[in-house]
PDB file of C-alpha atoms in Angstrom:
ATOM      1  CA  MET A   1       1.574 -12.784  -2.752  1.00  0.00           C
ATOM      2  CA  SER A   2       3.741 -15.160  -0.777  1.00  0.00           C
ATOM      3  CA  LYS A   3       2.383 -17.892   1.478  1.00  0.00           C
ATOM      4  CA  VAL A   4       3.674 -16.027   4.562  1.00  0.00           C
ATOM      5  CA  THR A   5       1.982 -12.740   3.645  1.00  0.00           C
ATOM      6  CA  GLU A   6      -1.278 -14.572   2.860  1.00  0.00           C
ATOM      7  CA  GLU A   7      -1.237 -16.308   6.257  1.00  0.00           C
ATOM      8  CA  VAL A   8      -0.389 -13.074   8.058  1.00  0.00           C
ATOM      9  CA  GLU A   9      -3.225 -11.299   6.226  1.00  0.00           C
ATOM     10  CA  GLN A  10      -5.674 -13.944   7.496  1.00  0.00           C
ATOM     11  CA  LEU A  11      -4.373 -13.473  11.048  1.00  0.00           C
ATOM     12  CA  VAL A  12      -4.287  -9.671  11.092  1.00  0.00           C
ATOM     13  CA  THR A  13      -7.602  -8.962   9.304  1.00  0.00           C
ATOM     14  CA  PRO A  14      -9.876  -9.786  12.290  1.00  0.00           C
ATOM     15  CA  ILE A  15      -7.584  -7.805  14.618  1.00  0.00           C
ATOM     16  CA  LEU A  16      -7.803  -4.752  12.374  1.00  0.00           C
ATOM     17  CA  SER A  17     -11.547  -5.185  11.950  1.00  0.00           C
ATOM     18  CA  ASP A  18     -12.008  -5.142  15.751  1.00  0.00           C
ATOM     19  CA  LEU A  19     -10.000  -1.919  15.982  1.00  0.00           C
ATOM     20  CA  GLN A  20     -11.659  -0.344  12.918  1.00  0.00           C
ATOM     21  CA  LEU A  21      -8.356  -0.136  11.062  1.00  0.00           C
ATOM     22  CA  GLU A  22      -7.508  -1.072   7.501  1.00  0.00           C
ATOM     23  CA  LEU A  23      -4.694  -3.183   6.118  1.00  0.00           C
ATOM     24  CA  VAL A  24      -2.655  -1.289   3.543  1.00  0.00           C
ATOM     25  CA  GLU A  25       0.142  -3.739   2.811  1.00  0.00           C
ATOM     26  CA  ILE A  26       2.180  -6.649   4.184  1.00  0.00           C
ATOM     27  CA  GLU A  27       5.844  -7.148   3.316  1.00  0.00           C
ATOM     28  CA  TYR A  28       7.985 -10.150   4.203  1.00  0.00           C
ATOM     29  CA  VAL A  29      11.535  -9.376   3.108  1.00  0.00           C
ATOM     30  CA  LYS A  30      15.121 -10.280   3.828  1.00  0.00           C
ATOM     31  CA  GLU A  31      17.467  -7.361   4.340  1.00  0.00           C
ATOM     32  CA  GLY A  32      21.068  -8.385   4.853  1.00  0.00           C
ATOM     33  CA  LYS A  33      20.947 -11.397   7.145  1.00  0.00           C
ATOM     34  CA  ASP A  34      17.666 -10.396   8.840  1.00  0.00           C
ATOM     35  CA  TRP A  35      14.042 -11.129   7.905  1.00  0.00           C
ATOM     36  CA  PHE A  36      11.378  -8.439   8.396  1.00  0.00           C
ATOM     37  CA  LEU A  37       7.605  -8.818   8.533  1.00  0.00           C
ATOM     38  CA  ARG A  38       6.131  -5.361   7.983  1.00  0.00           C
ATOM     39  CA  VAL A  39       2.439  -4.677   8.388  1.00  0.00           C
ATOM     40  CA  PHE A  40       1.204  -1.260   7.270  1.00  0.00           C
ATOM     41  CA  ILE A  41      -2.115  -0.123   8.737  1.00  0.00           C
ATOM     42  CA  ASP A  42      -4.207   3.018   8.446  1.00  0.00           C
ATOM     43  CA  LYS A  43      -7.555   4.683   9.027  1.00  0.00           C
ATOM     44  CA  GLU A  44      -9.185   7.835   7.722  1.00  0.00           C
ATOM     45  CA  THR A  45      -7.654  10.076  10.412  1.00  0.00           C
ATOM     46  CA  GLY A  46      -4.289   8.259  10.473  1.00  0.00           C
ATOM     47  CA  VAL A  47      -2.947   5.806  13.037  1.00  0.00           C
ATOM     48  CA  ASP A  48      -0.971   6.589  16.169  1.00  0.00           C
ATOM     49  CA  ILE A  49       1.774   4.709  17.959  1.00  0.00           C
ATOM     50  CA  GLU A  50      -0.648   3.163  20.498  1.00  0.00           C
ATOM     51  CA  GLU A  51      -2.700   1.598  17.711  1.00  0.00           C
ATOM     52  CA  CYS A  52       0.439   0.248  16.026  1.00  0.00           C
ATOM     53  CA  GLY A  53       1.586  -1.166  19.360  1.00  0.00           C
ATOM     54  CA  LEU A  54      -1.783  -2.800  20.042  1.00  0.00           C
ATOM     55  CA  VAL A  55      -1.890  -4.442  16.600  1.00  0.00           C
ATOM     56  CA  SER A  56       1.729  -5.570  17.001  1.00  0.00           C
ATOM     57  CA  GLU A  57       0.949  -7.138  20.396  1.00  0.00           C
ATOM     58  CA  ARG A  58      -2.168  -8.981  19.199  1.00  0.00           C
ATOM     59  CA  LEU A  59      -0.595 -10.114  15.937  1.00  0.00           C
ATOM     60  CA  SER A  60       2.543 -11.280  17.716  1.00  0.00           C
ATOM     61  CA  GLU A  61       0.419 -13.505  19.991  1.00  0.00           C
ATOM     62  CA  LYS A  62      -1.313 -15.053  16.949  1.00  0.00           C
ATOM     63  CA  LEU A  63       1.994 -15.563  15.143  1.00  0.00           C
ATOM     64  CA  ASP A  64       3.482 -17.272  18.203  1.00  0.00           C
ATOM     65  CA  GLU A  65       0.440 -19.582  18.366  1.00  0.00           C
ATOM     66  CA  ILE A  66       0.445 -20.613  14.713  1.00  0.00           C
ATOM     67  CA  ASP A  67       4.161 -20.094  13.938  1.00  0.00           C
ATOM     68  CA  PRO A  68       3.843 -19.785  10.120  1.00  0.00           C
ATOM     69  CA  ILE A  69       7.342 -18.325   9.628  1.00  0.00           C
ATOM     70  CA  PRO A  70      10.303 -20.723   9.707  1.00  0.00           C
ATOM     71  CA  TYR A  71      12.980 -18.070  10.364  1.00  0.00           C
ATOM     72  CA  ASN A  72      13.606 -15.539  13.117  1.00  0.00           C
ATOM     73  CA  TYR A  73      12.222 -12.193  12.006  1.00  0.00           C
ATOM     74  CA  PHE A  74      11.450  -8.677  13.187  1.00  0.00           C
ATOM     75  CA  LEU A  75       7.771  -7.663  13.275  1.00  0.00           C
ATOM     76  CA  GLU A  76       7.094  -4.031  12.418  1.00  0.00           C
ATOM     77  CA  VAL A  77       3.614  -2.510  12.471  1.00  0.00           C
ATOM     78  CA  SER A  78       3.369   1.056  11.201  1.00  0.00           C
ATOM     79  CA  SER A  79       1.528   3.652   9.174  1.00  0.00           C
ATOM     80  CA  PRO A  80       2.227   3.687   5.433  1.00  0.00           C
ATOM     81  CA  GLY A  81       3.180   7.360   5.738  1.00  0.00           C
ATOM     82  CA  ALA A  82       2.146  10.392   3.732  1.00  0.00           C
ATOM     83  CA  GLU A  83       3.067   8.780   0.412  1.00  0.00           C
ATOM     84  CA  ARG A  84       0.862   5.779   1.013  1.00  0.00           C
ATOM     85  CA  PRO A  85       0.847   3.124  -1.730  1.00  0.00           C
ATOM     86  CA  LEU A  86      -2.317   2.654  -3.754  1.00  0.00           C
ATOM     87  CA  LYS A  87      -2.831  -1.098  -4.114  1.00  0.00           C
ATOM     88  CA  LYS A  88      -6.542  -1.839  -4.328  1.00  0.00           C
ATOM     89  CA  GLU A  89      -9.346  -0.322  -6.359  1.00  0.00           C
ATOM     90  CA  GLN A  90     -10.775   1.255  -3.188  1.00  0.00           C
ATOM     91  CA  ASP A  91      -7.393   2.987  -2.598  1.00  0.00           C
ATOM     92  CA  PHE A  92      -7.716   4.664  -6.001  1.00  0.00           C
ATOM     93  CA  MET A  93     -11.317   5.673  -5.253  1.00  0.00           C
ATOM     94  CA  LYS A  94     -10.242   7.298  -1.960  1.00  0.00           C
ATOM     95  CA  ALA A  95      -7.391   9.114  -3.739  1.00  0.00           C
ATOM     96  CA  ILE A  96      -9.618  10.995  -6.204  1.00  0.00           C
ATOM     97  CA  GLY A  97      -8.741  14.677  -5.914  1.00  0.00           C
ATOM     98  CA  LYS A  98      -5.288  13.963  -4.462  1.00  0.00           C
ATOM     99  CA  ASN A  99      -1.805  14.114  -5.953  1.00  0.00           C
ATOM    100  CA  VAL A 100      -0.496  10.742  -7.105  1.00  0.00           C
ATOM    101  CA  PHE A 101       2.634   9.244  -8.649  1.00  0.00           C
ATOM    102  CA  ILE A 102       2.082   6.280 -10.977  1.00  0.00           C
ATOM    103  CA  LYS A 103       4.462   3.950 -12.841  1.00  0.00           C
ATOM    104  CA  THR A 104       3.180   1.720 -15.621  1.00  0.00           C
ATOM    105  CA  TYR A 105       4.471  -1.624 -16.876  1.00  0.00           C
ATOM    106  CA  GLU A 106       4.855  -0.269 -20.393  1.00  0.00           C
ATOM    107  CA  PRO A 107       4.943   3.201 -21.952  1.00  0.00           C
ATOM    108  CA  ILE A 108       1.671   5.030 -22.499  1.00  0.00           C
ATOM    109  CA  ASP A 109       2.004   7.989 -24.880  1.00  0.00           C
ATOM    110  CA  GLY A 110       5.773   7.422 -24.649  1.00  0.00           C
ATOM    111  CA  GLU A 111       5.894   7.734 -20.832  1.00  0.00           C
ATOM    112  CA  LYS A 112       6.042   5.245 -17.969  1.00  0.00           C
ATOM    113  CA  THR A 113       5.768   7.685 -15.033  1.00  0.00           C
ATOM    114  CA  PHE A 114       2.884  10.041 -14.348  1.00  0.00           C
ATOM    115  CA  GLU A 115       2.428  12.586 -11.580  1.00  0.00           C
ATOM    116  CA  GLY A 116      -0.575  14.785 -11.063  1.00  0.00           C
ATOM    117  CA  VAL A 117      -4.067  14.892  -9.582  1.00  0.00           C
ATOM    118  CA  LEU A 118      -6.129  11.716  -9.793  1.00  0.00           C
ATOM    119  CA  THR A 119      -9.401  13.043 -11.192  1.00  0.00           C
ATOM    120  CA  ASP A 120     -11.394   9.868 -11.832  1.00  0.00           C
ATOM    121  CA  PHE A 121     -11.373   6.092 -11.581  1.00  0.00           C
ATOM    122  CA  ASP A 122     -14.156   3.892 -12.959  1.00  0.00           C
ATOM    123  CA  GLY A 123     -12.647   0.515 -12.048  1.00  0.00           C
ATOM    124  CA  HIS A 124     -10.854   0.232 -15.390  1.00  0.00           C
ATOM    125  CA  ILE A 125      -9.340   3.618 -16.275  1.00  0.00           C
ATOM    126  CA  VAL A 126      -7.391   5.924 -13.958  1.00  0.00           C
ATOM    127  CA  LYS A 127      -7.500   9.571 -15.071  1.00  0.00           C
ATOM    128  CA  VAL A 128      -4.653  11.819 -13.977  1.00  0.00           C
ATOM    129  CA  GLU A 129      -4.502  15.547 -14.668  1.00  0.00           C
ATOM    130  CA  MET A 130      -0.871  16.489 -15.178  1.00  0.00           C
ATOM    131  CA  LYS A 131       0.571  19.971 -15.344  1.00  0.00           C
ATOM    132  CA  ILE A 132       3.060  20.434 -18.178  1.00  0.00           C
ATOM    133  CA  LYS A 133       4.660  23.871 -17.878  1.00  0.00           C
ATOM    134  CA  THR A 134       1.638  26.192 -18.074  1.00  0.00           C
ATOM    135  CA  ARG A 135      -0.997  23.828 -19.433  1.00  0.00           C
ATOM    136  CA  LYS A 136      -2.917  20.868 -18.048  1.00  0.00           C
ATOM    137  CA  LYS A 137      -3.230  17.501 -19.741  1.00  0.00           C
ATOM    138  CA  THR A 138      -5.413  14.569 -18.678  1.00  0.00           C
ATOM    139  CA  VAL A 139      -4.007  11.091 -19.276  1.00  0.00           C
ATOM    140  CA  GLU A 140      -6.024   7.891 -19.128  1.00  0.00           C
ATOM    141  CA  LEU A 141      -4.180   4.902 -17.684  1.00  0.00           C
ATOM    142  CA  PRO A 142      -5.591   1.373 -17.864  1.00  0.00           C
ATOM    143  CA  TYR A 143      -5.733   0.032 -14.286  1.00  0.00           C
ATOM    144  CA  GLU A 144      -4.186  -3.324 -15.282  1.00  0.00           C
ATOM    145  CA  LYS A 145      -1.116  -1.534 -16.738  1.00  0.00           C
ATOM    146  CA  ILE A 146      -0.237   0.162 -13.427  1.00  0.00           C
ATOM    147  CA  ALA A 147       2.896  -1.324 -11.856  1.00  0.00           C
ATOM    148  CA  LYS A 148       3.071   0.974  -8.822  1.00  0.00           C
ATOM    149  CA  ALA A 149       1.054   3.871  -7.521  1.00  0.00           C
ATOM    150  CA  ARG A 150       1.216   6.036  -4.419  1.00  0.00           C
ATOM    151  CA  LEU A 151       0.029   9.335  -3.030  1.00  0.00           C
ATOM    152  CA  ALA A 152       2.487  12.127  -3.781  1.00  0.00           C
ATOM    153  CA  ILE A 153       3.461  15.074  -1.626  1.00  0.00           C
ATOM    154  CA  VAL A 154       3.721  18.355  -3.546  1.00  0.00           C
ATOM    155  CA  PHE A 155       6.005  21.085  -2.197  1.00  0.00           C
TER     156      PHE A 155
END
């Protein structure tokens, strides 16, 4: 995690705690000539535009006070969306029973991408039930080998 995202996390955490919201992810990226600070927030029932606006307002005040970012940037506060990333162990626990898409750092059983229902997570192994044509197969993925994971929408 970069120094900027760490500082922003320290600033935004008490704000989110007061509003009973959770921090999903912070991105600080350069796109073209512009810098963007993106803060993704959520709660069990989802966040609305008023909550995003309130967090943006409060965080902006804190950022102006402390000024941890040397460049001009755009602050964006939003929901992670329906295909929310799974970053922390608690994200995986909450996703049990839901459809997920997972990429691993290295092949497991010859594959690096897995999509299916997350059936279990014990803190070390993520179990995903995948449907292959007409049969179901459960794969066990070591948590430390997961490069990216997110909820997946099934149509």
